[in-house]
Amino acid sequence: MKFRLSIRAGLTAFALVAASVAALAQPPVANSKAQLTVQYNKPLHSVSPTLYGLMTEAINHSYDGGLYAELIRDRVFYGREHHSFRKVWTLDQNAANGISLSVNNQTGPSNALPYSLKLTATKASPEDPGGLDNPGYWGVPVWPNTTYHASIYLKSTGAKNPGPVTMAIVNAATGKVMASATFPAADSHWKKYTATMLTGDVAKSYNNFIRITVSHPGSVLMNMVSLFPPTYKNQKDGFRIDLMKKMAAMHPKFLRFPGGNFLEGQTLADWYDWKLTIGPNVDRPTHPSPWGYESSDGMGLLQFLEWCHDLHMQPVLAVYAGYALDHKHIPPGPQLEPYVKDALEEIQYVTGSTSTKWGAVRAKDGHPAPFKLKYVEIGNEDFFDPSHSYSGSHGRFAQFARAIRKAYPKLKLIATMPVKGDVQPDIIDDHFYRTPQQFFKDTHHYDKVSRKGPKIFVGEWATMQGSPTPDFGAALSDAAWMTGLERNSDLVIMASYAPLFVNVNPMAAQWGTNLIGYDSLHSFGAPSYYAQVMFSKYLGNQVVASKLSGVGPLCFESVTRDAATNTLYVKIVNASPKAQPLTLHIEGAEAVGHSGTLVTLEAKSTHATNTITDPDKVVPDTAKVNWYGSDVQHSFAPYSINVLELHVR
Ligand code: AHR
């Protein structure tokens, strides 16, 4: 039976939330020639339940100075050989206390950190303590009445011991101590000391630094100096609460990690050696990220997995495949074999029971239960390899894939480019970094791609407009592109925007356009973030037949339904500066409810954007709507992204 449904904007039948009246209080749209015809009873295919997820790597201080909540920058005095830690750590500028620093390369708290920092005080006293200062990641966040967890590894030098060591958060403008903790005098062997510090009834601020001091003459050795604020679910060594909440709102179904270029490294020596990222922090030597700063690797393999666990995401584990950004590669064959073995062990660390070698290590690291793993990606962007060592029938992909399939036949393998020969991937990872114009023209990219080959994972994509985060023009183009992904989600089974994070301090970012911005205290989502939230939240589970006619070139649609809840999701992107009147004509439904929801993200200009100081300029409005029976007629606002949720059966 043909069913007709009507929304008459501006009529009293609408029950609108106050904030949204403006979005819908438009004159009724009479006889619009533009029409979206939806065949509710004609599902074309399932929507991939894993369509929207996250891609992540150590770029733009995504972890150090981002998600990983550690507040001390360079907690292990990186670059000890060249004393470059002095670019971060500075002497407490109180000359009277006779403070000096030097590096001791003879002793450190672990094999991974076989060196330490020697702090010497010649004249320090309780009235005139002295030591060294750490700026945090462009400030240290302070909240009122909040407990912080501090720790430090200390050892006495054998010479005069300066006694207890104090760590404090100090306000940079006033010099006032916001919170402090004192560790006992160092022992004669390396030992980890822990303490908590509590702020009082202070105002929220981030113009603070961390100061480590002694109050008596003497010298002491230190390393792995750490300070954590409260973390998501109070996890030890955990994640920033605000960023976890922002990601949770995206309803992500998977996390692709650890990169990206971060997986590859700038040179073959800098590959992502996962074994050096597990276990206690003191056993992690750190390594250079290709994005120009040392990675603390506090965000190690287990932390990625726990991140997945906390947000109910599937891991998409990318294993290193023998290629570096300087275009060098490990040749397929015996030289590549140790890396293949390493990938198999990594999969065992993730999935193995505690009776396996690496499953037992994971249990020792604090997580006895194996993680579920379905997807493994082999390498990253190997189409850049000029030698084509990845894609040949006996190439790097084939060597990894054969071994992984033999040991783990149920895993789905992702290649980073098409490959030749018998060993074919289950999925290919496509990447798109584009202008709005390029995406607008290509929203039908996957319409005609063969369904007989591998499935597609759009593992990195973004409209590159706006910095450090995308503007509303980019959000429109992102949304237009997502309508195409959704309509083709029988083929495109996963997609993830990249990069996900940026610390907005100008010294922190390496990439121009990134989804979520933050400083040490605040965070915000770009308009594109809200487009992702809308598309992911109102996904549906079947794509239904739809046909758009009579619209301008910048109007895009996707229609899905959830048959179990009899819900229809109509997504309309109007990227034009003019309103788009549209008649929504629904065929093949037996009945319909008389209310629904319209979620709209709109702006007056494509340059409109959210910033760290104005985070809510472009955010979605939600309007509850009621209607009578006939075609839905609505004028979609200029520059708007819309999801209309209707109950139909
Ligand atoms: O997302 C930023 C980078 O872009 C990724 O590290 C890399 O895979 C791509 O080239």
Coordinates of C-alpha atoms and ligand atoms in Angstrom, one line a residue, residues 57 59 260-261 291 380-381 431 433 460 498-499 511, ligand 1:
E57 CA 48.1 7.4 15.7
I59 CA 50.3 12.6 15.5
G260 CA 49.2 5.4 9.9
N261 CA 52.7 6.5 9.4
W291 CA 55.8 13.2 13.4
N380 CA 50.1 1.1 5.8
E381 CA 49.9 2.9 2.5
H431 CA 42.5 6.7 1.7
Y433 CA 42.3 13.5 1.7
E460 CA 41.5 7.4 6.3
A498 CA 41.7 10.9 10.0
P499 CA 43.4 12.4 11.9
W511 CA 48.7 18.0 10.2
Ligands
AHR1 O1 46.5 10.8 8.8 C1 47.8 11.3 8.6 C2 48.7 10.4 7.7 O2 48.1 10.4 6.4 C3 48.7 9.0 8.1 O3 49.7 8.7 9.0 C4 49.1 8.3 6.8 O4 48.7 7.0 6.8 C5 48.5 9.2 5.8 O5 49.4 9.4 4.7

